[in-house]
Amino acid sequence: MTRSQKAMLQDILLYVVATVILLIFLFPVVWLFLTSIKTRVDAFAMPPKWIFSPTMDNYRSLFRDEPFLKYLWNSFIISGTAALLATIIGTPVAFVLARFKFRFKNALAFWILGSRIAPPMALVLPFFMMFRALNLVDSYTSIICVYTTLNLAFVIWMMRGYFAQIPPSLEEAAKIDGCSIFSSLMRITLPLVSPGLSATLVFTFMANWSEFVLALIFTGFDTRTVPVLISGFVTFEGIRWGMIGAAGTIVNVPVIIFAIFLQKYLVEGLGSGAVKY
């Protein structure tokens, strides 16, 4: 076998392995969608039915009998606002940790990381008592503050790695030209780390989008998110698998759209942020 034939065989094997891995990861998504277009009888059939008459009754019931659109809008507002605030607040902190030298800098960085390692449930009671005292329970403010706080450590450490990839000499040259620190950050550094900024923002949004436990505790009827609504389909009468499949399929759509349109920036951002301290 010649060298070119060996290279071709390796490429074929690589594509086969990648296809198998892709199918394994896509199987739960496909199963969820198939469940959403099955009747209750077909959804519980054993062995599972792969050939059946599809129905849209689950989607019609979801929009007609449940306040799904309201909770979907709540999820967008809460997840998007919290991700944006965490990125806006955490990015300057990451820049300071990456660029400036001061006492206890590493200790501060690891303290921030420690706040991410701490279990979120350990912070539930203090947050809840504080928001109840401020009369902010069942409001956008409470859940957005919780998500923003918990995501700050992730944003800071992600952006710190991206800033470390940019040579400080670029900012020094901008300073010689009359730029302040803030001006060089906005005009020079941030455009260069925009792929990492996009990746951080998207991952933060996705973490908020699918979060359930904190949303269950800090939201009420007016601010409830879609994951909390989906949990309500598990009733004493049984599990409404068709409704869960329909709601889960719709919830996955924004994530898939983000992955398709921002794939280039996500891959570039994750690759450029691989920095060892």
Short mmCIF file of N, CA and C in Angstrom, two decimals, residues 87-217:
data_model
loop_
_atom_site.label_atom_id
_atom_site.label_comp_id
_atom_site.label_asym_id
_atom_site.label_seq_id
_atom_site.Cartn_x
_atom_site.Cartn_y
_atom_site.Cartn_z
N THR A 87 -20.87 39.26 31.31
CA THR A 87 -19.78 39.54 30.37
C THR A 87 -19.28 40.97 30.50
N ILE A 88 -20.20 41.91 30.66
CA ILE A 88 -19.81 43.31 30.80
C ILE A 88 -19.02 43.54 32.08
N ILE A 89 -19.45 42.93 33.17
CA ILE A 89 -18.76 43.11 34.46
C ILE A 89 -17.47 42.31 34.52
N GLY A 90 -17.49 41.07 34.02
CA GLY A 90 -16.34 40.19 34.16
C GLY A 90 -15.19 40.49 33.22
N THR A 91 -15.47 41.06 32.05
CA THR A 91 -14.41 41.31 31.07
C THR A 91 -13.37 42.31 31.57
N PRO A 92 -13.75 43.47 32.14
CA PRO A 92 -12.72 44.37 32.68
C PRO A 92 -11.92 43.74 33.81
N VAL A 93 -12.57 42.95 34.65
CA VAL A 93 -11.86 42.26 35.73
C VAL A 93 -10.82 41.30 35.16
N ALA A 94 -11.22 40.56 34.13
CA ALA A 94 -10.28 39.64 33.48
C ALA A 94 -9.11 40.39 32.86
N PHE A 95 -9.37 41.56 32.29
CA PHE A 95 -8.30 42.36 31.70
C PHE A 95 -7.30 42.81 32.77
N VAL A 96 -7.81 43.22 33.90
CA VAL A 96 -6.93 43.64 35.00
C VAL A 96 -6.08 42.47 35.49
N LEU A 97 -6.68 41.30 35.66
CA LEU A 97 -5.94 40.14 36.13
C LEU A 97 -4.91 39.67 35.12
N ALA A 98 -5.16 39.90 33.83
CA ALA A 98 -4.23 39.46 32.79
C ALA A 98 -3.10 40.44 32.54
N ARG A 99 -3.33 41.74 32.82
CA ARG A 99 -2.37 42.75 32.41
C ARG A 99 -1.58 43.38 33.57
N PHE A 100 -2.22 43.60 34.69
CA PHE A 100 -1.59 44.36 35.76
C PHE A 100 -0.98 43.44 36.81
N LYS A 101 0.09 43.92 37.41
CA LYS A 101 0.75 43.20 38.49
C LYS A 101 0.47 43.93 39.80
N PHE A 102 -0.07 43.20 40.75
CA PHE A 102 -0.34 43.76 42.07
C PHE A 102 -0.31 42.64 43.09
N ARG A 103 -0.26 43.02 44.33
CA ARG A 103 -0.13 42.04 45.41
C ARG A 103 -1.39 41.18 45.50
N PHE A 104 -1.17 39.89 45.72
CA PHE A 104 -2.26 38.91 45.90
C PHE A 104 -3.10 38.75 44.63
N LYS A 105 -2.51 39.03 43.47
CA LYS A 105 -3.28 38.88 42.23
C LYS A 105 -3.69 37.43 42.01
N ASN A 106 -2.75 36.50 42.16
CA ASN A 106 -3.08 35.09 41.95
C ASN A 106 -4.06 34.58 43.00
N ALA A 107 -3.89 35.05 44.23
CA ALA A 107 -4.82 34.64 45.29
C ALA A 107 -6.23 35.12 44.97
N LEU A 108 -6.34 36.35 44.44
CA LEU A 108 -7.65 36.87 44.06
C LEU A 108 -8.25 36.06 42.92
N ALA A 109 -7.41 35.69 41.94
CA ALA A 109 -7.90 34.91 40.80
C ALA A 109 -8.43 33.55 41.25
N PHE A 110 -7.71 32.90 42.16
CA PHE A 110 -8.16 31.59 42.62
C PHE A 110 -9.34 31.70 43.59
N TRP A 111 -9.45 32.81 44.28
CA TRP A 111 -10.64 33.03 45.10
C TRP A 111 -11.88 33.16 44.22
N ILE A 112 -11.72 33.86 43.10
CA ILE A 112 -12.82 33.97 42.15
C ILE A 112 -13.18 32.60 41.59
N LEU A 113 -12.15 31.81 41.27
CA LEU A 113 -12.41 30.46 40.77
C LEU A 113 -13.10 29.61 41.83
N GLY A 114 -12.72 29.81 43.09
CA GLY A 114 -13.35 29.06 44.18
C GLY A 114 -14.83 29.35 44.31
N SER A 115 -15.23 30.58 43.99
CA SER A 115 -16.65 30.90 44.04
C SER A 115 -17.43 30.14 42.97
N ARG A 116 -16.75 29.77 41.90
CA ARG A 116 -17.39 28.96 40.86
C ARG A 116 -17.48 27.50 41.29
N ILE A 117 -16.47 27.04 42.01
CA ILE A 117 -16.44 25.65 42.45
C ILE A 117 -17.49 25.39 43.52
N ALA A 118 -17.77 26.40 44.33
CA ALA A 118 -18.74 26.23 45.42
C ALA A 118 -20.10 25.83 44.84
N PRO A 119 -20.79 24.88 45.49
CA PRO A 119 -22.10 24.44 44.98
C PRO A 119 -23.11 25.57 45.03
N PRO A 120 -23.85 25.79 43.95
CA PRO A 120 -24.84 26.89 43.94
C PRO A 120 -25.88 26.78 45.03
N MET A 121 -26.21 25.55 45.44
CA MET A 121 -27.23 25.39 46.48
C MET A 121 -26.79 25.97 47.81
N ALA A 122 -25.46 26.10 48.01
CA ALA A 122 -24.98 26.69 49.26
C ALA A 122 -25.29 28.18 49.33
N LEU A 123 -25.57 28.81 48.17
CA LEU A 123 -25.85 30.24 48.12
C LEU A 123 -27.35 30.54 48.05
N VAL A 124 -28.16 29.50 47.97
CA VAL A 124 -29.59 29.71 47.78
C VAL A 124 -30.21 30.42 48.97
N LEU A 125 -29.95 29.94 50.17
CA LEU A 125 -30.58 30.52 51.36
C LEU A 125 -30.19 31.98 51.58
N PRO A 126 -28.88 32.35 51.53
CA PRO A 126 -28.55 33.78 51.67
C PRO A 126 -29.20 34.66 50.60
N PHE A 127 -29.16 34.19 49.35
CA PHE A 127 -29.80 34.96 48.28
C PHE A 127 -31.30 35.11 48.53
N PHE A 128 -31.95 34.03 48.90
CA PHE A 128 -33.40 34.06 49.08
C PHE A 128 -33.79 34.99 50.22
N MET A 129 -33.06 34.93 51.33
CA MET A 129 -33.37 35.81 52.46
C MET A 129 -33.15 37.28 52.09
N MET A 130 -32.10 37.55 51.32
CA MET A 130 -31.82 38.92 50.91
C MET A 130 -32.90 39.45 49.99
N PHE A 131 -33.31 38.66 49.00
CA PHE A 131 -34.33 39.11 48.06
C PHE A 131 -35.70 39.20 48.71
N ARG A 132 -35.96 38.34 49.69
CA ARG A 132 -37.24 38.44 50.39
C ARG A 132 -37.30 39.72 51.21
N ALA A 133 -36.17 40.08 51.83
CA ALA A 133 -36.12 41.32 52.61
C ALA A 133 -36.29 42.54 51.71
N LEU A 134 -35.82 42.44 50.47
CA LEU A 134 -35.94 43.55 49.52
C LEU A 134 -37.22 43.47 48.70
N ASN A 135 -38.06 42.47 48.98
CA ASN A 135 -39.32 42.28 48.27
C ASN A 135 -39.09 42.09 46.77
N LEU A 136 -38.08 41.28 46.43
CA LEU A 136 -37.71 41.04 45.04
C LEU A 136 -37.94 39.59 44.61
N VAL A 137 -38.55 38.79 45.49
CA VAL A 137 -38.86 37.41 45.11
C VAL A 137 -39.91 37.43 44.01
N ASP A 138 -39.82 36.50 43.08
CA ASP A 138 -40.70 36.44 41.91
C ASP A 138 -40.57 37.70 41.07
N SER A 139 -39.31 38.05 40.78
CA SER A 139 -39.04 39.19 39.91
C SER A 139 -37.87 38.85 39.01
N TYR A 140 -37.79 39.56 37.89
CA TYR A 140 -36.65 39.37 37.01
C TYR A 140 -35.34 39.72 37.72
N THR A 141 -35.38 40.72 38.58
CA THR A 141 -34.17 41.20 39.23
C THR A 141 -33.48 40.11 40.03
N SER A 142 -34.24 39.35 40.79
CA SER A 142 -33.65 38.35 41.68
C SER A 142 -32.93 37.26 40.90
N ILE A 143 -33.60 36.65 39.93
CA ILE A 143 -32.99 35.54 39.20
C ILE A 143 -31.86 36.03 38.30
N ILE A 144 -31.97 37.24 37.74
CA ILE A 144 -30.89 37.78 36.92
C ILE A 144 -29.65 38.04 37.78
N CYS A 145 -29.84 38.57 38.99
CA CYS A 145 -28.71 38.80 39.90
C CYS A 145 -28.03 37.49 40.27
N VAL A 146 -28.82 36.45 40.53
CA VAL A 146 -28.25 35.15 40.90
C VAL A 146 -27.43 34.58 39.74
N TYR A 147 -28.00 34.57 38.55
CA TYR A 147 -27.29 34.04 37.39
C TYR A 147 -26.03 34.85 37.09
N THR A 148 -26.13 36.18 37.18
CA THR A 148 -24.97 37.02 36.91
C THR A 148 -23.84 36.73 37.89
N THR A 149 -24.19 36.62 39.16
CA THR A 149 -23.18 36.35 40.19
C THR A 149 -22.49 35.01 39.98
N LEU A 150 -23.27 33.99 39.69
CA LEU A 150 -22.71 32.65 39.53
C LEU A 150 -21.90 32.50 38.25
N ASN A 151 -22.16 33.32 37.25
CA ASN A 151 -21.44 33.23 35.97
C ASN A 151 -20.20 34.11 35.91
N LEU A 152 -20.02 34.99 36.87
CA LEU A 152 -18.90 35.92 36.82
C LEU A 152 -17.56 35.20 36.81
N ALA A 153 -17.41 34.19 37.65
CA ALA A 153 -16.13 33.48 37.73
C ALA A 153 -15.80 32.82 36.39
N PHE A 154 -16.80 32.23 35.74
CA PHE A 154 -16.59 31.60 34.43
C PHE A 154 -16.14 32.63 33.41
N VAL A 155 -16.82 33.78 33.38
CA VAL A 155 -16.48 34.83 32.41
C VAL A 155 -15.07 35.35 32.65
N ILE A 156 -14.73 35.60 33.91
CA ILE A 156 -13.41 36.16 34.25
C ILE A 156 -12.29 35.22 33.83
N TRP A 157 -12.43 33.93 34.14
CA TRP A 157 -11.36 32.99 33.80
C TRP A 157 -11.29 32.72 32.31
N MET A 158 -12.42 32.69 31.64
CA MET A 158 -12.38 32.51 30.19
C MET A 158 -11.71 33.71 29.52
N MET A 159 -12.13 34.92 29.86
CA MET A 159 -11.60 36.12 29.22
C MET A 159 -10.16 36.38 29.63
N ARG A 160 -9.78 35.97 30.82
CA ARG A 160 -8.38 36.13 31.23
C ARG A 160 -7.45 35.36 30.29
N GLY A 161 -7.87 34.18 29.89
CA GLY A 161 -7.07 33.40 28.95
C GLY A 161 -6.98 34.06 27.58
N TYR A 162 -8.07 34.65 27.12
CA TYR A 162 -8.05 35.31 25.82
C TYR A 162 -7.18 36.55 25.85
N PHE A 163 -7.28 37.34 26.92
CA PHE A 163 -6.45 38.56 27.01
C PHE A 163 -4.97 38.21 27.08
N ALA A 164 -4.64 37.07 27.71
CA ALA A 164 -3.24 36.68 27.84
C ALA A 164 -2.62 36.35 26.48
N GLN A 165 -3.45 36.05 25.47
CA GLN A 165 -2.94 35.74 24.14
C GLN A 165 -2.55 36.99 23.35
N ILE A 166 -3.04 38.15 23.78
CA ILE A 166 -2.75 39.39 23.06
C ILE A 166 -1.45 40.01 23.59
N PRO A 167 -0.48 40.31 22.73
CA PRO A 167 0.78 40.90 23.19
C PRO A 167 0.56 42.27 23.84
N PRO A 168 1.10 42.50 25.02
CA PRO A 168 0.95 43.81 25.67
C PRO A 168 1.57 44.94 24.87
N SER A 169 2.48 44.60 23.96
CA SER A 169 3.14 45.65 23.17
C SER A 169 2.14 46.43 22.32
N LEU A 170 1.05 45.80 21.92
CA LEU A 170 0.04 46.50 21.13
C LEU A 170 -0.60 47.61 21.96
N GLU A 171 -0.89 47.34 23.21
CA GLU A 171 -1.48 48.35 24.08
C GLU A 171 -0.45 49.43 24.43
N GLU A 172 0.81 49.03 24.57
CA GLU A 172 1.85 50.01 24.84
C GLU A 172 2.03 50.97 23.67
N ALA A 173 1.94 50.43 22.44
CA ALA A 173 2.02 51.29 21.26
C ALA A 173 0.84 52.24 21.20
N ALA A 174 -0.35 51.77 21.56
CA ALA A 174 -1.52 52.64 21.59
C ALA A 174 -1.38 53.71 22.65
N LYS A 175 -0.75 53.37 23.77
CA LYS A 175 -0.53 54.35 24.84
C LYS A 175 0.42 55.45 24.37
N ILE A 176 1.44 55.08 23.60
CA ILE A 176 2.37 56.08 23.06
C ILE A 176 1.64 57.03 22.12
N ASP A 177 0.64 56.51 21.41
CA ASP A 177 -0.14 57.33 20.47
C ASP A 177 -1.19 58.19 21.18
N GLY A 178 -1.25 58.08 22.50
CA GLY A 178 -2.16 58.94 23.25
C GLY A 178 -3.41 58.27 23.78
N CYS A 179 -3.53 56.97 23.60
CA CYS A 179 -4.71 56.26 24.10
C CYS A 179 -4.58 56.00 25.60
N SER A 180 -5.68 56.11 26.29
CA SER A 180 -5.72 55.73 27.69
C SER A 180 -5.87 54.21 27.79
N ILE A 181 -5.82 53.69 29.02
CA ILE A 181 -5.99 52.25 29.21
C ILE A 181 -7.35 51.80 28.70
N PHE A 182 -8.38 52.58 29.04
CA PHE A 182 -9.74 52.23 28.63
C PHE A 182 -9.87 52.31 27.11
N SER A 183 -9.28 53.34 26.52
CA SER A 183 -9.37 53.51 25.08
C SER A 183 -8.65 52.39 24.34
N SER A 184 -7.47 52.00 24.82
CA SER A 184 -6.74 50.90 24.17
C SER A 184 -7.48 49.59 24.33
N LEU A 185 -8.15 49.42 25.47
CA LEU A 185 -8.95 48.20 25.67
C LEU A 185 -10.10 48.14 24.67
N MET A 186 -10.79 49.27 24.48
CA MET A 186 -11.96 49.28 23.61
C MET A 186 -11.57 49.24 22.13
N ARG A 187 -10.47 49.92 21.77
CA ARG A 187 -10.12 50.05 20.36
C ARG A 187 -9.18 48.97 19.86
N ILE A 188 -8.33 48.44 20.73
CA ILE A 188 -7.30 47.49 20.31
C ILE A 188 -7.59 46.07 20.81
N THR A 189 -7.72 45.93 22.11
CA THR A 189 -7.75 44.59 22.69
C THR A 189 -9.06 43.87 22.46
N LEU A 190 -10.18 44.53 22.76
CA LEU A 190 -11.47 43.86 22.62
C LEU A 190 -11.76 43.39 21.19
N PRO A 191 -11.47 44.20 20.14
CA PRO A 191 -11.68 43.66 18.80
C PRO A 191 -10.85 42.41 18.50
N LEU A 192 -9.66 42.32 19.11
CA LEU A 192 -8.81 41.16 18.86
C LEU A 192 -9.31 39.91 19.58
N VAL A 193 -10.01 40.10 20.70
CA VAL A 193 -10.52 38.95 21.45
C VAL A 193 -12.01 38.75 21.21
N SER A 194 -12.55 39.35 20.16
CA SER A 194 -13.98 39.22 19.89
C SER A 194 -14.44 37.77 19.72
N PRO A 195 -13.65 36.86 19.09
CA PRO A 195 -14.10 35.46 19.05
C PRO A 195 -14.25 34.87 20.45
N GLY A 196 -13.30 35.15 21.33
CA GLY A 196 -13.40 34.66 22.70
C GLY A 196 -14.55 35.29 23.44
N LEU A 197 -14.79 36.56 23.19
CA LEU A 197 -15.91 37.25 23.82
C LEU A 197 -17.23 36.63 23.38
N SER A 198 -17.35 36.31 22.09
CA SER A 198 -18.56 35.67 21.58
C SER A 198 -18.75 34.30 22.19
N ALA A 199 -17.67 33.52 22.27
CA ALA A 199 -17.76 32.18 22.85
C ALA A 199 -18.18 32.24 24.31
N THR A 200 -17.60 33.16 25.06
CA THR A 200 -17.96 33.30 26.47
C THR A 200 -19.41 33.70 26.64
N LEU A 201 -19.86 34.64 25.84
CA LEU A 201 -21.25 35.10 25.93
C LEU A 201 -22.22 33.97 25.60
N VAL A 202 -21.92 33.20 24.56
CA VAL A 202 -22.81 32.11 24.15
C VAL A 202 -22.86 31.02 25.21
N PHE A 203 -21.71 30.62 25.73
CA PHE A 203 -21.71 29.56 26.74
C PHE A 203 -22.40 30.01 28.02
N THR A 204 -22.26 31.27 28.37
CA THR A 204 -22.95 31.79 29.54
C THR A 204 -24.45 31.79 29.33
N PHE A 205 -24.88 32.21 28.14
CA PHE A 205 -26.30 32.19 27.81
C PHE A 205 -26.86 30.77 27.87
N MET A 206 -26.13 29.81 27.32
CA MET A 206 -26.59 28.44 27.31
C MET A 206 -26.69 27.86 28.71
N ALA A 207 -25.76 28.23 29.59
CA ALA A 207 -25.83 27.74 30.97
C ALA A 207 -27.07 28.29 31.67
N ASN A 208 -27.39 29.54 31.43
CA ASN A 208 -28.59 30.13 32.02
C ASN A 208 -29.86 29.55 31.39
N TRP A 209 -29.81 29.31 30.10
CA TRP A 209 -30.98 28.87 29.35
C TRP A 209 -31.52 27.53 29.86
N SER A 210 -30.62 26.63 30.23
CA SER A 210 -31.02 25.28 30.63
C SER A 210 -31.07 25.09 32.14
N GLU A 211 -30.79 26.12 32.92
CA GLU A 211 -30.75 25.98 34.38
C GLU A 211 -32.16 25.78 34.94
N PHE A 212 -32.28 24.88 35.93
CA PHE A 212 -33.60 24.53 36.46
C PHE A 212 -33.77 24.83 37.95
N VAL A 213 -32.83 24.38 38.77
CA VAL A 213 -33.04 24.42 40.23
C VAL A 213 -33.19 25.84 40.73
N LEU A 214 -32.28 26.73 40.37
CA LEU A 214 -32.35 28.11 40.85
C LEU A 214 -33.58 28.83 40.29
N ALA A 215 -33.92 28.52 39.04
CA ALA A 215 -35.12 29.12 38.45
C ALA A 215 -36.37 28.66 39.19
N LEU A 216 -36.39 27.42 39.63
CA LEU A 216 -37.53 26.90 40.38
C LEU A 216 -37.69 27.62 41.71
N ILE A 217 -36.58 27.99 42.33
CA ILE A 217 -36.62 28.61 43.66
C ILE A 217 -36.91 30.10 43.58
#
